[in-house]
Coordinates of C-alpha atoms in Angstrom, one line a residue:
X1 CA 0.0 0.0 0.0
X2 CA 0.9 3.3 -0.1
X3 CA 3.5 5.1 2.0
X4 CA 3.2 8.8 2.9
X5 CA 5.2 9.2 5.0
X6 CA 9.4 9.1 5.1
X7 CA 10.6 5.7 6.1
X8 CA 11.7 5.5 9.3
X9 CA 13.6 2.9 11.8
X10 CA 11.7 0.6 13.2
X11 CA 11.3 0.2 17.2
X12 CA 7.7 1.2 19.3
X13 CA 8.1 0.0 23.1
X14 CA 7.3 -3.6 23.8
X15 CA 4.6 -2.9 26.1
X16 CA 2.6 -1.1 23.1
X17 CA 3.2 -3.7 20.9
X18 CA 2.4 -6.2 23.7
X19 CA -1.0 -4.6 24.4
X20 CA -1.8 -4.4 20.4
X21 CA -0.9 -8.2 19.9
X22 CA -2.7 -9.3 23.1
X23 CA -6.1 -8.2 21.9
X24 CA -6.2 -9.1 18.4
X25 CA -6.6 -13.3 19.1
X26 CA -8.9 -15.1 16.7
X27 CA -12.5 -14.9 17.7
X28 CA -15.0 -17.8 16.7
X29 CA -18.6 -17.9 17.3
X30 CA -19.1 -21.8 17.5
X31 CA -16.8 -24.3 18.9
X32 CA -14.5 -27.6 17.7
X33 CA -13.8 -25.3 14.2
X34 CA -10.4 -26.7 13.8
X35 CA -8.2 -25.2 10.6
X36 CA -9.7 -26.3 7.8
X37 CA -13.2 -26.6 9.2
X38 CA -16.3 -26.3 7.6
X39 CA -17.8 -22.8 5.9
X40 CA -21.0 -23.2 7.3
X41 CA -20.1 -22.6 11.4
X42 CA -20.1 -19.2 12.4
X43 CA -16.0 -17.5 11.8
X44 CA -14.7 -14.8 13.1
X45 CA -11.5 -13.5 10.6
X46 CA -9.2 -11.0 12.7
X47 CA -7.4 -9.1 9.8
X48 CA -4.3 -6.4 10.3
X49 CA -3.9 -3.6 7.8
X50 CA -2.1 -0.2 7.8
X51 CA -2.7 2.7 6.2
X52 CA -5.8 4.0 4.3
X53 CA -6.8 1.2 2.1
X54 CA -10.6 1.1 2.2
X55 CA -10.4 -2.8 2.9
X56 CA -13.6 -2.3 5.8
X57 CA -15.9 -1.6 3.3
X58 CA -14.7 -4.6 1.1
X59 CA -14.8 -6.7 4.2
X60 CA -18.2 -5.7 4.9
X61 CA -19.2 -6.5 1.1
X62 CA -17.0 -10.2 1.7
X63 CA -19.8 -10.4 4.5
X64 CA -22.8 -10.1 2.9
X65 CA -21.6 -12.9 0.6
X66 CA -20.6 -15.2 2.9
X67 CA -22.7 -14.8 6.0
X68 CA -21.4 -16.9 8.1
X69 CA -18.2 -15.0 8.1
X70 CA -17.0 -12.2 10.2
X71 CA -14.1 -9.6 8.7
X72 CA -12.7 -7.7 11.6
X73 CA -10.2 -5.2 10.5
X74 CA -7.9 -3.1 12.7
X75 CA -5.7 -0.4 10.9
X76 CA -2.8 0.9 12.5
X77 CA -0.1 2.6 11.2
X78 CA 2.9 1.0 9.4
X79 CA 5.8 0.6 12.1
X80 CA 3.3 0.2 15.1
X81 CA 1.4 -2.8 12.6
X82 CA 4.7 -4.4 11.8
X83 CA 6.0 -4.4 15.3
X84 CA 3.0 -5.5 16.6
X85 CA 2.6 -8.4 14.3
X86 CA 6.5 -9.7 14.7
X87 CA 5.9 -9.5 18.6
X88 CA 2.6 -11.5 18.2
X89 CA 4.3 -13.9 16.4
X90 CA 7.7 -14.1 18.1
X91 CA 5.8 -15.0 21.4
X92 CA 3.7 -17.5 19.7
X93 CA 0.3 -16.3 20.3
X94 CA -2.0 -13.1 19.4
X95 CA -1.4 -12.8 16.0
X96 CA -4.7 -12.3 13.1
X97 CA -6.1 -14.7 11.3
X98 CA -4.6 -12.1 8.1
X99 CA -2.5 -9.1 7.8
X100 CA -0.6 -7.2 5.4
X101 CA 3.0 -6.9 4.7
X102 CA 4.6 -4.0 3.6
X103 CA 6.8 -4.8 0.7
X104 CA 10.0 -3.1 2.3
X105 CA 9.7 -5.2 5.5
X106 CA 9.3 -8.0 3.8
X107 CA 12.0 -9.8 4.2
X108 CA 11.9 -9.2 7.6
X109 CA 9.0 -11.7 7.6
X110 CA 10.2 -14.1 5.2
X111 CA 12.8 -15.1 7.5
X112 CA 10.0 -16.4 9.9
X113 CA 8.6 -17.8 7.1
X114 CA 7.9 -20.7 10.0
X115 CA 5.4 -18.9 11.0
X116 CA 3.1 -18.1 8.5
X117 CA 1.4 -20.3 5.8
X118 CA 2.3 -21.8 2.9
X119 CA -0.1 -20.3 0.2
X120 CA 0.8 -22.7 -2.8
X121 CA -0.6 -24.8 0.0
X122 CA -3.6 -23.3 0.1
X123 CA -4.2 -23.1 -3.9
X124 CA -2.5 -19.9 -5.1
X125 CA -1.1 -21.2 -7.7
X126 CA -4.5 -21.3 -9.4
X127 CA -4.4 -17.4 -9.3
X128 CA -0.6 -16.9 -9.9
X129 CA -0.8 -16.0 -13.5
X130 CA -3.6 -13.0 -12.7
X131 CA -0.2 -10.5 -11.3
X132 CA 2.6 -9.3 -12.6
X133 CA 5.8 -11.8 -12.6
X134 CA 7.8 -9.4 -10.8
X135 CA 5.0 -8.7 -8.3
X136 CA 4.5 -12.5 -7.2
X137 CA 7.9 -13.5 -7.3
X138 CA 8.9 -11.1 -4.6
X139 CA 6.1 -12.6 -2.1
X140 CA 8.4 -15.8 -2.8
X141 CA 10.7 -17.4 -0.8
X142 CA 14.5 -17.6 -2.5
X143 CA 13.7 -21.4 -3.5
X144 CA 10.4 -20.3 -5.1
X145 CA 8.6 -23.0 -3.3
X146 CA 6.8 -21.3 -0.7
X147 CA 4.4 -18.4 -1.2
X148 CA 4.5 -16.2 2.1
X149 CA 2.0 -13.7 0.5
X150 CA -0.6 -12.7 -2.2
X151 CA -0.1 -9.6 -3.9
X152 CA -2.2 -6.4 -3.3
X153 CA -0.9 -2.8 -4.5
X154 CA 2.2 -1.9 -6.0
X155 CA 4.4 1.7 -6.6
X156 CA 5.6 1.7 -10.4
X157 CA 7.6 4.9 -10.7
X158 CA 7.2 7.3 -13.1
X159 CA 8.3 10.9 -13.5
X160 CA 6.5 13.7 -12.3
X161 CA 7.1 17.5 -13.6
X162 CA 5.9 21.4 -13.5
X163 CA 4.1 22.1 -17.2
X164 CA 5.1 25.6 -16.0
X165 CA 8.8 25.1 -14.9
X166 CA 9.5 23.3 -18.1
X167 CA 8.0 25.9 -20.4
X168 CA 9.6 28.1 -19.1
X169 CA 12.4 26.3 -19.7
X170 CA 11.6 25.7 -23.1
X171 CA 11.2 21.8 -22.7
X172 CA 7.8 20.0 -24.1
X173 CA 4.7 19.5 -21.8
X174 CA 2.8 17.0 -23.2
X175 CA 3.4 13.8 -22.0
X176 CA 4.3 12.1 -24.7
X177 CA 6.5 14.3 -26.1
X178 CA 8.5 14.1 -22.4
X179 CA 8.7 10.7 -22.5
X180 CA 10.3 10.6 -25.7
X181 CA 12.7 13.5 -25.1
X182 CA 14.3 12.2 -21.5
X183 CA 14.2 8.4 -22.9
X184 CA 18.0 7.4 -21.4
X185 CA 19.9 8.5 -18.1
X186 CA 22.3 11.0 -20.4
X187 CA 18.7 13.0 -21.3
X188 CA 17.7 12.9 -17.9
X189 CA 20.4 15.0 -17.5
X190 CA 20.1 17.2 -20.2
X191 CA 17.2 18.3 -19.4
X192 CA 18.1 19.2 -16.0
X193 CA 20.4 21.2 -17.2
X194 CA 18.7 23.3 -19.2
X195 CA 15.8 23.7 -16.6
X196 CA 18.9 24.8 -14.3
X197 CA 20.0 27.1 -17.0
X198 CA 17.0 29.0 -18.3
X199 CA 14.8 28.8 -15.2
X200 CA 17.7 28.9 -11.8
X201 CA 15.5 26.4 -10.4
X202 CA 16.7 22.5 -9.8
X203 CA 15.5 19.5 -11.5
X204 CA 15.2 17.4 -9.2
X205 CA 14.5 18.1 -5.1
X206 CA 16.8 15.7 -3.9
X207 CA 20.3 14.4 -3.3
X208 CA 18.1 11.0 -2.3
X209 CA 15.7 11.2 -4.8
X210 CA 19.0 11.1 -7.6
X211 CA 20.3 8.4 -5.9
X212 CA 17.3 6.2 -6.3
X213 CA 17.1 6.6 -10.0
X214 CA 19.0 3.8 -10.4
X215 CA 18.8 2.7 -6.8
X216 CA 15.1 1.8 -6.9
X217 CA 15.8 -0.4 -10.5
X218 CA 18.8 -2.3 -9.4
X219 CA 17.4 -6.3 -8.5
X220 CA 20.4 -6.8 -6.4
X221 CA 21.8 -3.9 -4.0
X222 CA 23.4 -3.7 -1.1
X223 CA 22.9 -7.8 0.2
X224 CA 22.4 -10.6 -1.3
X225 CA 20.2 -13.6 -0.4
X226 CA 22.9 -15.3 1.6
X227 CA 23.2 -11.6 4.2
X228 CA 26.6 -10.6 2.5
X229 CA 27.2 -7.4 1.7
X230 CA 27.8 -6.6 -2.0
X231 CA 28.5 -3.0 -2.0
X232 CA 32.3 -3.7 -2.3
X233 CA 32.0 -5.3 -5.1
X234 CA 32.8 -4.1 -8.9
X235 CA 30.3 -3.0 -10.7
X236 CA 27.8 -3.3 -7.8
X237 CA 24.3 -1.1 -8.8
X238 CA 24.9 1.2 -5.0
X239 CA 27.9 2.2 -6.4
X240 CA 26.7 3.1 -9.6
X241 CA 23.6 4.7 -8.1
X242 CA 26.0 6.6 -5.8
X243 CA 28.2 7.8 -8.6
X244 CA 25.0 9.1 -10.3
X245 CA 23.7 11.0 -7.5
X246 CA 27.5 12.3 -7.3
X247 CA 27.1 13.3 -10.7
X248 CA 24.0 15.0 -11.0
X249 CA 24.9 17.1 -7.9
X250 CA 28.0 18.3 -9.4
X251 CA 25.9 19.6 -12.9
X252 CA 23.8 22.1 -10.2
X253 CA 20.5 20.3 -10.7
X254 CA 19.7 18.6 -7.7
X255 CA 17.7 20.7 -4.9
X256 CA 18.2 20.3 -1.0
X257 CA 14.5 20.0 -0.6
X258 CA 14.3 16.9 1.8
X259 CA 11.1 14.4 0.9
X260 CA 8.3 14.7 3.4
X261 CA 9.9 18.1 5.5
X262 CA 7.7 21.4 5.4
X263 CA 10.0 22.6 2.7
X264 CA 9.8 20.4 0.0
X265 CA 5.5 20.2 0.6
X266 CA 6.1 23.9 0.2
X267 CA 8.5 23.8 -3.2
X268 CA 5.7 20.8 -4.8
X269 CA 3.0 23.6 -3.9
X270 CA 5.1 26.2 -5.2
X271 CA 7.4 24.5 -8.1
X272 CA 10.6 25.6 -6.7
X273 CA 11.7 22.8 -8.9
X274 CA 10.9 20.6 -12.2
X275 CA 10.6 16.9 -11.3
X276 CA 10.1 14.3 -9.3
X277 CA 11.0 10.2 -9.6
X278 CA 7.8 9.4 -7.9
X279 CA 5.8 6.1 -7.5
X280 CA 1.7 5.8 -8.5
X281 CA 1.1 6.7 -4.5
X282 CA 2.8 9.9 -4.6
X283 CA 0.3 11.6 -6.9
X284 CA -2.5 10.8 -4.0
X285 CA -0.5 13.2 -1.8
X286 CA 0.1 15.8 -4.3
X287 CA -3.8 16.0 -5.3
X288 CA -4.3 16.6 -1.1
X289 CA -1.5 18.3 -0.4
X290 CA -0.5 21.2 -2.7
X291 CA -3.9 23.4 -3.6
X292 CA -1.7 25.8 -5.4
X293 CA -0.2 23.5 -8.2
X294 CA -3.8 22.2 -9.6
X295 CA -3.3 21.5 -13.1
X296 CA 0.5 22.5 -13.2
X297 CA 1.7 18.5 -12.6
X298 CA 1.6 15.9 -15.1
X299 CA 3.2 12.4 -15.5
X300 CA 4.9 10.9 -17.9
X301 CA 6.7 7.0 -18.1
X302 CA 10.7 7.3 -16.9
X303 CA 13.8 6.3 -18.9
X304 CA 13.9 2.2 -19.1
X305 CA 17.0 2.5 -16.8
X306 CA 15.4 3.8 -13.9
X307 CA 11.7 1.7 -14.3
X308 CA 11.2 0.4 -10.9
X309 CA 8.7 0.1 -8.2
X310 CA 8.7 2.1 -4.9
X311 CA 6.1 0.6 -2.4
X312 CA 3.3 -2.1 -2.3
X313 CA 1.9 -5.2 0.1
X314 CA 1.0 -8.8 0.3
X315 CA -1.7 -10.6 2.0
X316 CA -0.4 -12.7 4.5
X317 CA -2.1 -16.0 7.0
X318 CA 0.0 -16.2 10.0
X319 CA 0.1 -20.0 11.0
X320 CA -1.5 -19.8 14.3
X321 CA -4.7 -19.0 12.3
X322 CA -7.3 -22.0 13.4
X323 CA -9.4 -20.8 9.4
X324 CA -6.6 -21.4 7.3
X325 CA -8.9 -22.0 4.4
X326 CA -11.5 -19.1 5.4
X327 CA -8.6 -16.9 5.4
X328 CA -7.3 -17.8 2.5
X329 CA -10.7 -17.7 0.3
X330 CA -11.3 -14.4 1.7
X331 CA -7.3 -12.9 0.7
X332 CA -7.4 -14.3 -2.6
X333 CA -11.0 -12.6 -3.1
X334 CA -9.8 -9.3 -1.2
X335 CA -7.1 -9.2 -4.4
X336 CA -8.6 -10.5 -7.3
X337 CA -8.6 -7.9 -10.2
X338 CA -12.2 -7.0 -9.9
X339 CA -11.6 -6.2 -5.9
X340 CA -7.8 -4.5 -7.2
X341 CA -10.1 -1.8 -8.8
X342 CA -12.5 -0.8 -6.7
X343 CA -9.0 -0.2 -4.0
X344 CA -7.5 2.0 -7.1
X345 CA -10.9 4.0 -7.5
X346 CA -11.3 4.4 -3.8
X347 CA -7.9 5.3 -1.9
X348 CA -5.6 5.3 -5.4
X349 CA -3.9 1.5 -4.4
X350 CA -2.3 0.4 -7.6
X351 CA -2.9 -2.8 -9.2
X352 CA -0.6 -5.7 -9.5
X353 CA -2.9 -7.9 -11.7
X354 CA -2.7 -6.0 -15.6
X355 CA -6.0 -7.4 -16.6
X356 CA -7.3 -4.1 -14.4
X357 CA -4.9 -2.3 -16.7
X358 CA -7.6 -2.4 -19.6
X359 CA -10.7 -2.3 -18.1
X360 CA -12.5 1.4 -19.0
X361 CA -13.1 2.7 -15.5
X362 CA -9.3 2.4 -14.8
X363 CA -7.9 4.1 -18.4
X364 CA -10.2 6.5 -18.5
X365 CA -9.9 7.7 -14.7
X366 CA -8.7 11.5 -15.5
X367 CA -6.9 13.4 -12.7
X368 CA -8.3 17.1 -12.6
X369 CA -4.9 18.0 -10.6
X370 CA -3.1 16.3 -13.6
X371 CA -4.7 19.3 -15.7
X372 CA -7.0 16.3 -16.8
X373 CA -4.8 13.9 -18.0
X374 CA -5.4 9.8 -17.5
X375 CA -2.2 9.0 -15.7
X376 CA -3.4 5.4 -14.4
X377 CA -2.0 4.5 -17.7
X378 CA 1.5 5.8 -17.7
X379 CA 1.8 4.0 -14.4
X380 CA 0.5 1.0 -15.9
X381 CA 3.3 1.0 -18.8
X382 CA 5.8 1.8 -15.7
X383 CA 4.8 -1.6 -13.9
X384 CA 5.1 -3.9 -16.7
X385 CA 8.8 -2.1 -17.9
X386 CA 10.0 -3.4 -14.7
X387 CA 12.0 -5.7 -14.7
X388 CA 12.0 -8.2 -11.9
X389 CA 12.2 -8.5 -8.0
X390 CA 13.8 -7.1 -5.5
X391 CA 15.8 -8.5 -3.3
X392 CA 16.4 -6.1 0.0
X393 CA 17.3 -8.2 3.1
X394 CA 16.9 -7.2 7.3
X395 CA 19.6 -4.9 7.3
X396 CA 18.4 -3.0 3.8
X397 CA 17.4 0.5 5.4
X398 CA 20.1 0.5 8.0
X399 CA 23.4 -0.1 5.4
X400 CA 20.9 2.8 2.9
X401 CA 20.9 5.2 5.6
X402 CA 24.9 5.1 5.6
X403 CA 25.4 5.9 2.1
X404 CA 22.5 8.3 1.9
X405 CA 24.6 10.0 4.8
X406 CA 27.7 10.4 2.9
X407 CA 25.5 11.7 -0.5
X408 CA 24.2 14.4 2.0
X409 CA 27.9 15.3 3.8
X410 CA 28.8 15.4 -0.5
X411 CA 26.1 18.1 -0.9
X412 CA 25.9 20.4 2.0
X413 CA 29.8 20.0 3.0
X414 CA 31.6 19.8 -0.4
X415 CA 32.8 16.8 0.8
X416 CA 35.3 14.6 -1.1
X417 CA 32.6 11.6 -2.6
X418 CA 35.2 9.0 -2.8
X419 CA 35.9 9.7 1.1
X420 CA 32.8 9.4 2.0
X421 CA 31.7 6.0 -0.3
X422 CA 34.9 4.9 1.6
X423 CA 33.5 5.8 5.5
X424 CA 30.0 4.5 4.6
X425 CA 31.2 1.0 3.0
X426 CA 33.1 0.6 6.7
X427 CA 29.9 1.8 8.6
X428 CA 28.1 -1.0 7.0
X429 CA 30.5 -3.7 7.4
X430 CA 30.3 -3.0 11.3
X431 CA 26.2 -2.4 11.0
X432 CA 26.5 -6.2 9.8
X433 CA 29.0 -7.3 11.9
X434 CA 26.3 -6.4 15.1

């Protein structure tokens, strides 16, 4: 599902988490319903989500079809639901019958993949060819033969820009024409430049946001499967994604606009500067966020190098569940594609299964912020030019954090780049050596 907000470290107190955990046990309404038991007693389905996704009102819909079944939902927000759910499940009791999974703790999970079910088990290999490759893979363990969740939303990114900031830098508005003029990394660049040069104002807000370009696309980054880390390595994407961000700094096109702080909500609002790598989410924010730029924001698809998704979730049974099978009809009917659009039309979750991609209702959904245009399909064309999953690991946003520090101490001290790639490749070697 979407994320609004900038990703931060995980760690509530134990005793919240404790208290969330201890009063979400499985409720049933009849006795002697063992896993697996039969769809006419009365069942009670405890379900964790986080975030706005609109899932009560399909639950209550799931209800009305299957009477004897009970949705409850409980929405928290995204650290406080995660933390919640791996102490639940860590002390063996007081986890939901379902919950989501955020796609960037993921892995997290996976390595308790003990503890949830098998859903190829279950019969979700009967659905598997509804959703994107990339999408399903990632809910995959690395053997491929274990499903720990079903996919729901997903971030393609795309890029975002000012009409006004690029006329006024003489650069094309309409989307199409965009696409075709910054169609490789070197006209990325290009076109920062002259925004820079006709206009004073940066291209992109971020030294962060430059580092993802390529970041966000790469399929292996800073670990691989077996928790080593890689960024030592030749050729390895962080460095190249580093060296980018170095790069683009060093042409005067980057901003110091910092994603999520007062300032950059302000320069969106304002277009203190042209673009943005953005995923589908992002454009929910914008349309409630920045009253002053109505009409002034379109989208248009990103150079093939830099395709790549930026948020999403995945359905998940936790094994202590006593309705495996309940659970599991109501997921896989909570994310088939007719259920996928109905969650894009109401809070703006994107769809991993493409069939959605040509129903009317979803190409023809124009964006009055957008100045009108359709930009559902844009995103669409972004999530199938991706090219596969992501592999992230436990320690992903710990080891990021360390070289994101040095692209910042490269921007706003003039520090020496090679230095600092230097003092954040030893930060994370002793981040993994903990």
């Amino acid at each position: 599902m979407r994320s609004l907000k900038k990703i931060s470290a995980l760690g509530l107190s134990t005793v919240l988490a404790l208290s969330l955990a201890a009063c979400s046990g499985t409720e049933k309404e009849s006795s002697g319903n063992e896993k697996g038991g039969g769809s006419q007693e009365q069942i009670t389905l405890n379900f964790w989500t986080f975030g706005a996704t609109g899932y009560e009102d399909l639950a209550k819909a799931y209800e009305e079809e299957n009477p004897n079944v009970k949705v409850k939902v409980r929405a928290a927000e995204t650290a406080e639901h995660h933390d919640a759910l791996f102490t639940a499940l860590s002390a063996g009791s007081g986890a939901p019958d379902i919950t989501m999974l955020e796609i960037d703790q993921l892995d997290r999970f996976k390595a308790a993949q003990d503890q949830f079910e098998n859903l190829y088990d279950l019969g979700a290999k009967d659905i598997q060819d509804q959703y994107l490759d990339w999408k399903w893979n990632t809910g995959e363990n690395n053997a491929g033969d274990f499903l720990i969740g079903l996919p729901t939303d997903i971030g393609p990114k795309a890029l975002y820009y000012r009409t006004d900031v690029f006329e006024e830098a003489g650069l094309p508005t309409d989307p199409e024409e965009v696409a075709k003029l910054i169609s490789s990394p070197e006209a990325f660049e290009e076109a920062g430049i002259q925004v820079k040069e006709e206009t004073g104002k940066p291209f992109i807000d971020s030294i962060e946001m430059a580092f993802r370009a390529y970041l966000d696309a790469a399929q292996e980054t800073f670990l691989n499967a077996e928790g080593e880390l890689l960024i030592e390595q030749e050729g390895n994407a962080v460095k190249e994604a580093y060296d980018y961000a170095v790069k683009l700094n060093e042409l005067g096109i980057v901003g110091k606009f910092e994603m999520w702080s007062p300032e950059w909500a302000n320069a969106v609002n304002k277009g203190e500067f042209a673009a943005e790598l953005g995923a589908g989410w992002l454009k929910g924010w914008m349309e409630g966020n920045a009253p002053e730029a109505v009409g002034k924001w379109r989208v248009a698809t990103l150079p093939t190098e830099f395709a790549a998704n930026w948020g999403g979730s995945f359905i998940s049974i936790p094994k202590e569940t006593k309705n495996a099978d309940e659970a599991y009809k109501f997921a896989e009917w909570l994310i088939s594609p007719d259920n996928q659009i109905k969650s894009f039309q109401s809070k703006g979750l994107f769809p991993s299964a493409p069939s959605v991609y040509e129903m009317d209702s979803f190409k023809n959904n124009e964006d009055e912020f957008f100045g009108g245009q359709s930009t559902a399909p844009v995103f669409a064309q972004a999530a199938q030019d991706i090219n596969g999953a992501v592999y992230k690991g436990e320690k992903y946003f710990p080891v990021y954090q360390e070289v994101l520090n040095a692209l910042k101490d490269v921007q706003a001290k003039g520090a020496d780049p090679e230095k600092e790639w230097a003092v954040a490749v030893k930060r994370a070697k002793d981040l993994m050596n903990r």
